[in-house]
mmCIF file of C-alpha atoms in Angstrom:
data_model
loop_
_atom_site.group_PDB
_atom_site.id
_atom_site.type_symbol
_atom_site.label_atom_id
_atom_site.label_comp_id
_atom_site.label_asym_id
_atom_site.label_seq_id
_atom_site.Cartn_x
_atom_site.Cartn_y
_atom_site.Cartn_z
ATOM 1 C CA UNK A 69 -121.426 5.263 -105.508
ATOM 2 C CA UNK A 70 -119.776 6.039 -103.139
ATOM 3 C CA UNK A 71 -115.568 7.780 -104.656
ATOM 4 C CA UNK A 72 -113.839 5.062 -101.914
ATOM 5 C CA UNK A 73 -115.073 1.959 -103.379
ATOM 6 C CA UNK A 74 -112.251 1.831 -106.536
ATOM 7 C CA UNK A 75 -113.614 0.873 -109.571
ATOM 8 C CA UNK A 76 -111.525 -1.290 -111.971
ATOM 9 C CA UNK A 77 -111.144 -0.745 -115.800
ATOM 10 C CA UNK A 78 -110.850 -3.672 -117.841
ATOM 11 C CA UNK A 79 -110.486 -6.017 -120.254
ATOM 12 C CA UNK A 80 -111.341 -10.051 -119.537
ATOM 13 C CA UNK A 81 -108.705 -11.085 -122.028
ATOM 14 C CA UNK A 82 -105.740 -8.719 -121.309
ATOM 15 C CA UNK A 83 -103.125 -9.279 -118.805
ATOM 16 C CA UNK A 84 -101.660 -6.393 -117.407
ATOM 17 C CA UNK A 85 -105.476 -6.083 -116.560
ATOM 18 C CA UNK A 86 -105.089 -9.691 -114.768
ATOM 19 C CA UNK A 87 -102.379 -8.292 -112.949
ATOM 20 C CA UNK A 88 -104.661 -5.818 -111.200
ATOM 21 C CA UNK A 89 -107.056 -7.719 -111.008
ATOM 22 C CA UNK A 90 -105.448 -10.390 -109.264
ATOM 23 C CA UNK A 91 -104.182 -8.109 -106.736
ATOM 24 C CA UNK A 92 -107.248 -6.729 -105.439
ATOM 25 C CA UNK A 93 -108.634 -10.232 -104.464
ATOM 26 C CA UNK A 94 -105.435 -10.981 -103.203
ATOM 27 C CA UNK A 95 -106.281 -7.907 -101.023
ATOM 28 C CA UNK A 96 -109.462 -8.807 -100.253
ATOM 29 C CA UNK A 97 -111.149 -5.024 -101.386
ATOM 30 C CA UNK A 98 -113.962 -4.283 -102.596
ATOM 31 C CA UNK A 99 -114.049 -3.060 -106.181
ATOM 32 C CA UNK A 100 -117.042 -2.144 -108.924
ATOM 33 C CA UNK A 101 -115.387 -4.480 -111.855
ATOM 34 C CA UNK A 102 -116.213 -2.250 -115.486
ATOM 35 C CA UNK A 103 -115.788 -3.962 -118.353
ATOM 36 C CA UNK A 104 -114.279 -2.160 -121.480
ATOM 37 C CA UNK A 105 -113.411 -1.942 -124.972
ATOM 38 C CA UNK A 106 -109.849 -0.533 -125.199
ATOM 39 C CA UNK A 107 -109.636 -0.080 -128.852
ATOM 40 C CA UNK A 108 -112.816 1.971 -128.718
ATOM 41 C CA UNK A 109 -110.979 5.887 -128.435
ATOM 42 C CA UNK A 110 -113.967 6.955 -127.112
ATOM 43 C CA UNK A 111 -113.821 10.604 -126.001
ATOM 44 C CA UNK A 112 -115.465 8.739 -122.696
ATOM 45 C CA UNK A 113 -113.180 6.518 -122.543
ATOM 46 C CA UNK A 114 -109.560 8.892 -122.956
ATOM 47 C CA UNK A 115 -111.363 11.019 -119.654
ATOM 48 C CA UNK A 116 -110.706 7.713 -117.557
ATOM 49 C CA UNK A 117 -107.701 6.420 -118.938
ATOM 50 C CA UNK A 118 -105.430 9.300 -120.556
ATOM 51 C CA UNK A 119 -104.177 6.523 -123.397
ATOM 52 C CA UNK A 120 -107.207 4.068 -123.580
ATOM 53 C CA UNK A 121 -105.257 1.876 -122.239
ATOM 54 C CA UNK A 122 -106.783 -0.846 -119.282
ATOM 55 C CA UNK A 123 -105.938 -1.558 -116.544
ATOM 56 C CA UNK A 124 -107.530 1.958 -114.420
ATOM 57 C CA UNK A 125 -108.540 2.113 -111.520
ATOM 58 C CA UNK A 126 -110.347 4.927 -110.115
ATOM 59 C CA UNK A 127 -110.541 5.921 -106.671
ATOM 60 C CA UNK A 128 -111.687 9.063 -104.904
ATOM 61 C CA UNK A 129 -111.981 10.258 -108.065
ATOM 62 C CA UNK A 130 -108.856 10.294 -110.292
ATOM 63 C CA UNK A 131 -107.478 8.136 -112.504
ATOM 64 C CA UNK A 132 -103.981 5.715 -111.530
ATOM 65 C CA UNK A 133 -102.970 3.356 -114.216
ATOM 66 C CA UNK A 134 -100.370 1.318 -115.528
ATOM 67 C CA UNK A 135 -100.136 -2.503 -113.715
ATOM 68 C CA UNK A 136 -97.582 -2.303 -111.496
ATOM 69 C CA UNK A 137 -98.002 1.159 -110.119
ATOM 70 C CA UNK A 138 -101.896 0.366 -110.386
ATOM 71 C CA UNK A 139 -100.573 -2.282 -107.720
ATOM 72 C CA UNK A 140 -98.456 -0.851 -105.416
ATOM 73 C CA UNK A 141 -101.449 2.153 -105.414
ATOM 74 C CA UNK A 142 -103.530 -0.683 -104.061
ATOM 75 C CA UNK A 143 -100.809 -2.538 -101.914
ATOM 76 C CA UNK A 144 -100.267 1.629 -100.041
ATOM 77 C CA UNK A 145 -104.372 3.012 -99.906
ATOM 78 C CA UNK A 146 -105.144 -0.752 -98.608
ATOM 79 C CA UNK A 147 -102.017 -2.049 -96.332
ATOM 80 C CA UNK A 148 -104.279 -5.244 -94.745
ATOM 81 C CA UNK A 149 -102.231 -8.181 -96.480
ATOM 82 C CA UNK A 150 -99.280 -6.985 -97.947
ATOM 83 C CA UNK A 151 -98.510 -7.332 -101.832
ATOM 84 C CA UNK A 152 -95.257 -6.267 -100.919
ATOM 85 C CA UNK A 153 -92.689 -7.191 -97.699
ATOM 86 C CA UNK A 154 -91.638 -4.239 -95.774
ATOM 87 C CA UNK A 155 -87.460 -4.220 -95.711
ATOM 88 C CA UNK A 156 -86.601 -1.758 -98.082
ATOM 89 C CA UNK A 157 -83.756 -3.694 -99.488
ATOM 90 C CA UNK A 158 -86.512 -6.813 -99.686
ATOM 91 C CA UNK A 159 -88.938 -4.534 -101.785
ATOM 92 C CA UNK A 160 -86.476 -3.277 -104.351
ATOM 93 C CA UNK A 161 -85.391 -7.352 -104.752
ATOM 94 C CA UNK A 162 -89.098 -7.676 -106.207
ATOM 95 C CA UNK A 163 -89.422 -4.123 -107.871
ATOM 96 C CA UNK A 164 -85.945 -5.598 -109.675
ATOM 97 C CA UNK A 165 -87.654 -9.072 -110.172
ATOM 98 C CA UNK A 166 -90.739 -7.028 -111.633
ATOM 99 C CA UNK A 167 -88.514 -5.268 -114.100
ATOM 100 C CA UNK A 168 -86.765 -7.623 -115.511
ATOM 101 C CA UNK A 169 -90.644 -9.676 -116.233
ATOM 102 C CA UNK A 170 -91.416 -6.413 -118.503
ATOM 103 C CA UNK A 171 -88.214 -6.289 -119.874
ATOM 104 C CA UNK A 172 -87.112 -9.657 -120.518
ATOM 105 C CA UNK A 173 -89.962 -12.203 -119.865
ATOM 106 C CA UNK A 174 -93.244 -10.328 -121.916
ATOM 107 C CA UNK A 175 -91.955 -8.952 -125.213
ATOM 108 C CA UNK A 176 -90.539 -12.499 -125.979
ATOM 109 C CA UNK A 177 -93.401 -13.870 -125.597
ATOM 110 C CA UNK A 178 -95.596 -11.365 -127.621
ATOM 111 C CA UNK A 179 -92.746 -11.530 -130.668
ATOM 112 C CA UNK A 180 -93.172 -15.468 -131.009
ATOM 113 C CA UNK A 181 -96.537 -14.939 -131.586
ATOM 114 C CA UNK A 182 -96.102 -12.101 -134.013
ATOM 115 C CA UNK A 183 -92.587 -13.124 -135.681
ATOM 116 C CA UNK A 184 -94.149 -15.337 -138.993
ATOM 117 C CA UNK A 185 -89.800 -16.285 -139.862
ATOM 118 C CA UNK A 186 -89.397 -19.044 -137.701
ATOM 119 C CA UNK A 187 -86.058 -18.286 -137.086
ATOM 120 C CA UNK A 188 -87.421 -15.455 -135.453
ATOM 121 C CA UNK A 189 -89.774 -17.844 -133.361
ATOM 122 C CA UNK A 190 -86.974 -20.020 -132.732
ATOM 123 C CA UNK A 191 -84.966 -16.880 -131.048
ATOM 124 C CA UNK A 192 -87.403 -16.115 -129.462
ATOM 125 C CA UNK A 193 -88.614 -19.209 -127.731
ATOM 126 C CA UNK A 194 -84.790 -19.537 -126.362
ATOM 127 C CA UNK A 195 -84.853 -15.864 -125.066
ATOM 128 C CA UNK A 196 -87.678 -16.614 -123.347
ATOM 129 C CA UNK A 197 -86.111 -19.972 -121.819
ATOM 130 C CA UNK A 198 -82.822 -18.107 -121.400
ATOM 131 C CA UNK A 199 -84.917 -15.025 -119.327
ATOM 132 C CA UNK A 200 -86.947 -17.149 -117.216
ATOM 133 C CA UNK A 201 -84.591 -19.481 -116.003
ATOM 134 C CA UNK A 202 -82.234 -16.337 -114.323
ATOM 135 C CA UNK A 203 -85.803 -15.408 -112.669
ATOM 136 C CA UNK A 204 -85.816 -19.158 -111.677
ATOM 137 C CA UNK A 205 -82.385 -18.890 -109.860
ATOM 138 C CA UNK A 206 -83.429 -15.094 -108.067
ATOM 139 C CA UNK A 207 -86.630 -17.266 -106.308
ATOM 140 C CA UNK A 208 -86.778 -18.601 -103.565
ATOM 141 C CA UNK A 209 -85.620 -21.681 -102.958
ATOM 142 C CA UNK A 210 -88.346 -23.260 -101.019
ATOM 143 C CA UNK A 211 -91.149 -21.066 -101.967
ATOM 144 C CA UNK A 212 -93.441 -22.002 -103.325
ATOM 145 C CA UNK A 213 -93.851 -18.688 -104.551
ATOM 146 C CA UNK A 214 -91.470 -15.921 -105.416
ATOM 147 C CA UNK A 215 -89.901 -15.018 -102.306
ATOM 148 C CA UNK A 216 -91.149 -17.610 -100.197
ATOM 149 C CA UNK A 217 -94.623 -18.955 -98.452
ATOM 150 C CA UNK A 218 -96.762 -15.224 -99.385
ATOM 151 C CA UNK A 219 -97.603 -14.092 -103.112
ATOM 152 C CA UNK A 220 -95.538 -10.737 -103.369
ATOM 153 C CA UNK A 221 -95.235 -8.351 -106.320
ATOM 154 C CA UNK A 222 -92.959 -10.753 -108.898
ATOM 155 C CA UNK A 223 -96.018 -13.867 -108.654
ATOM 156 C CA UNK A 224 -98.636 -11.176 -109.754
ATOM 157 C CA UNK A 225 -96.044 -9.771 -112.099
ATOM 158 C CA UNK A 226 -95.824 -13.166 -114.171
ATOM 159 C CA UNK A 227 -98.678 -15.578 -113.348
ATOM 160 C CA UNK A 228 -100.551 -14.110 -116.671
ATOM 161 C CA UNK A 229 -98.758 -14.252 -118.398
ATOM 162 C CA UNK A 230 -97.151 -17.378 -117.251
ATOM 163 C CA UNK A 231 -100.657 -18.949 -117.168
ATOM 164 C CA UNK A 232 -100.541 -18.474 -121.045
ATOM 165 C CA UNK A 233 -98.143 -20.283 -121.960
ATOM 166 C CA UNK A 234 -100.057 -22.795 -123.154
ATOM 167 C CA UNK A 235 -101.136 -20.640 -125.804
ATOM 168 C CA UNK A 236 -96.821 -20.435 -127.203
ATOM 169 C CA UNK A 237 -97.662 -23.976 -126.905
ATOM 170 C CA UNK A 238 -101.305 -23.925 -128.615
ATOM 171 C CA UNK A 239 -99.676 -22.325 -132.235
ATOM 172 C CA UNK A 240 -95.748 -22.162 -131.284
ATOM 173 C CA UNK A 241 -94.884 -25.255 -129.890
ATOM 174 C CA UNK A 242 -93.660 -23.749 -127.049
ATOM 175 C CA UNK A 243 -92.003 -25.722 -123.531
ATOM 176 C CA UNK A 244 -91.170 -24.859 -120.077
ATOM 177 C CA UNK A 245 -89.149 -28.270 -119.523
ATOM 178 C CA UNK A 246 -90.452 -30.698 -116.846
ATOM 179 C CA UNK A 247 -89.376 -33.296 -114.618
ATOM 180 C CA UNK A 248 -87.899 -33.038 -110.854
ATOM 181 C CA UNK A 249 -83.942 -32.690 -113.127
ATOM 182 C CA UNK A 250 -84.438 -30.014 -114.810
ATOM 183 C CA UNK A 251 -83.910 -26.325 -114.144
ATOM 184 C CA UNK A 252 -86.923 -25.232 -113.814
ATOM 185 C CA UNK A 253 -88.504 -27.744 -111.331
ATOM 186 C CA UNK A 254 -88.469 -24.689 -109.461
ATOM 187 C CA UNK A 255 -90.103 -21.981 -111.630
ATOM 188 C CA UNK A 256 -92.632 -25.513 -112.174
ATOM 189 C CA UNK A 257 -92.946 -25.133 -108.608
ATOM 190 C CA UNK A 258 -94.017 -22.194 -108.694
ATOM 191 C CA UNK A 259 -96.437 -22.501 -111.711
ATOM 192 C CA UNK A 260 -98.433 -24.445 -109.753
ATOM 193 C CA UNK A 261 -99.051 -22.846 -107.031
ATOM 194 C CA UNK A 262 -99.206 -19.769 -108.726
ATOM 195 C CA UNK A 263 -101.243 -21.252 -111.003
ATOM 196 C CA UNK A 264 -104.395 -23.203 -107.549
ATOM 197 C CA UNK A 265 -104.635 -19.648 -106.266
ATOM 198 C CA UNK A 266 -108.199 -18.875 -105.974
ATOM 199 C CA UNK A 267 -106.931 -15.311 -107.303
ATOM 200 C CA UNK A 268 -105.898 -17.140 -110.590
ATOM 201 C CA UNK A 269 -108.478 -19.071 -111.270
ATOM 202 C CA UNK A 270 -111.281 -15.933 -110.789
ATOM 203 C CA UNK A 271 -109.669 -13.638 -113.108
ATOM 204 C CA UNK A 272 -109.543 -16.225 -115.804
ATOM 205 C CA UNK A 273 -111.010 -17.252 -118.427
ATOM 206 C CA UNK A 274 -111.286 -20.496 -120.362
ATOM 207 C CA UNK A 275 -108.586 -21.745 -122.551
ATOM 208 C CA UNK A 276 -110.357 -21.775 -125.800
ATOM 209 C CA UNK A 277 -111.118 -18.270 -124.989
ATOM 210 C CA UNK A 278 -106.956 -17.140 -124.725
ATOM 211 C CA UNK A 279 -106.454 -19.624 -127.625
ATOM 212 C CA UNK A 280 -109.354 -17.499 -129.555
ATOM 213 C CA UNK A 281 -108.694 -14.200 -129.222
ATOM 214 C CA UNK A 282 -104.642 -14.488 -128.977
ATOM 215 C CA UNK A 283 -104.629 -15.579 -132.794
ATOM 216 C CA UNK A 284 -105.434 -11.517 -134.398
ATOM 217 C CA UNK A 285 -101.629 -12.469 -132.914
ATOM 218 C CA UNK A 286 -100.524 -14.845 -135.033
ATOM 219 C CA UNK A 287 -102.944 -13.407 -138.002
ATOM 220 C CA UNK A 288 -101.483 -10.429 -137.812
ATOM 221 C CA UNK A 289 -104.234 -8.837 -137.424
ATOM 222 C CA UNK A 290 -103.340 -7.988 -134.026
ATOM 223 C CA UNK A 291 -104.533 -3.482 -133.505
ATOM 224 C CA UNK A 292 -102.734 -3.734 -130.147
ATOM 225 C CA UNK A 293 -99.864 -1.223 -128.785
ATOM 226 C CA UNK A 294 -97.767 -4.527 -127.806
ATOM 227 C CA UNK A 295 -98.199 -5.769 -131.278
ATOM 228 C CA UNK A 296 -97.022 -2.708 -133.910
ATOM 229 C CA UNK A 297 -93.951 -2.102 -130.772
ATOM 230 C CA UNK A 298 -93.042 -5.725 -131.373
ATOM 231 C CA UNK A 299 -93.666 -5.392 -135.082
ATOM 232 C CA UNK A 300 -91.409 -2.083 -135.600
ATOM 233 C CA UNK A 301 -88.823 -3.735 -131.921
ATOM 234 C CA UNK A 302 -89.697 -0.229 -129.991
ATOM 235 C CA UNK A 303 -90.247 -0.253 -126.101
ATOM 236 C CA UNK A 304 -93.567 -2.290 -125.261
ATOM 237 C CA UNK A 305 -95.870 0.340 -124.195
#
């Protein structure tokens, strides 16, 4: 196979890897899908992914990893159907809110599942809603996507976690308030739009599969670096 065709190393359950998968489909790129078990740190796998994590994009014999970096690489290498806007400020604005997702929304997502004490779970719920509301207020007022009518970086970074909110409801009773008068009405409009994208549907597993795989976080058997970081109160990997 030609090195010009990217190889996408992923794990079906990983929301970080799903970001890159969505980006590849949104861009219309021909790629090779390679499912891996990131918990098996074999020499062969570590030669592809130095940290042993997914996602990894191998292009022209070189590995690119970390979901946000992979998305930006894809966008620069294949400029058709751009994910990031051309204007420097608009690009910066997308990156600012992508960073918000990484630092303010992803941590309470995992904390809600991993924490055993009810008080800590409730704190995570409160934090999640507060930070989602901050993000919602930064959205283009019309939408339906974060920056307007086109899917961009922020949409792709948030989508895999937003479509897993039902897991939080199943295990912890978390729910984003609904209704036209809710301060989250703009978020809910975004959620409907992003969930209906072909790229989201084609990269998602069934609800039952997700419920099953995420149980390990609720019973404290999850061994991912993310789970370890949440337990230790350190930054996510």
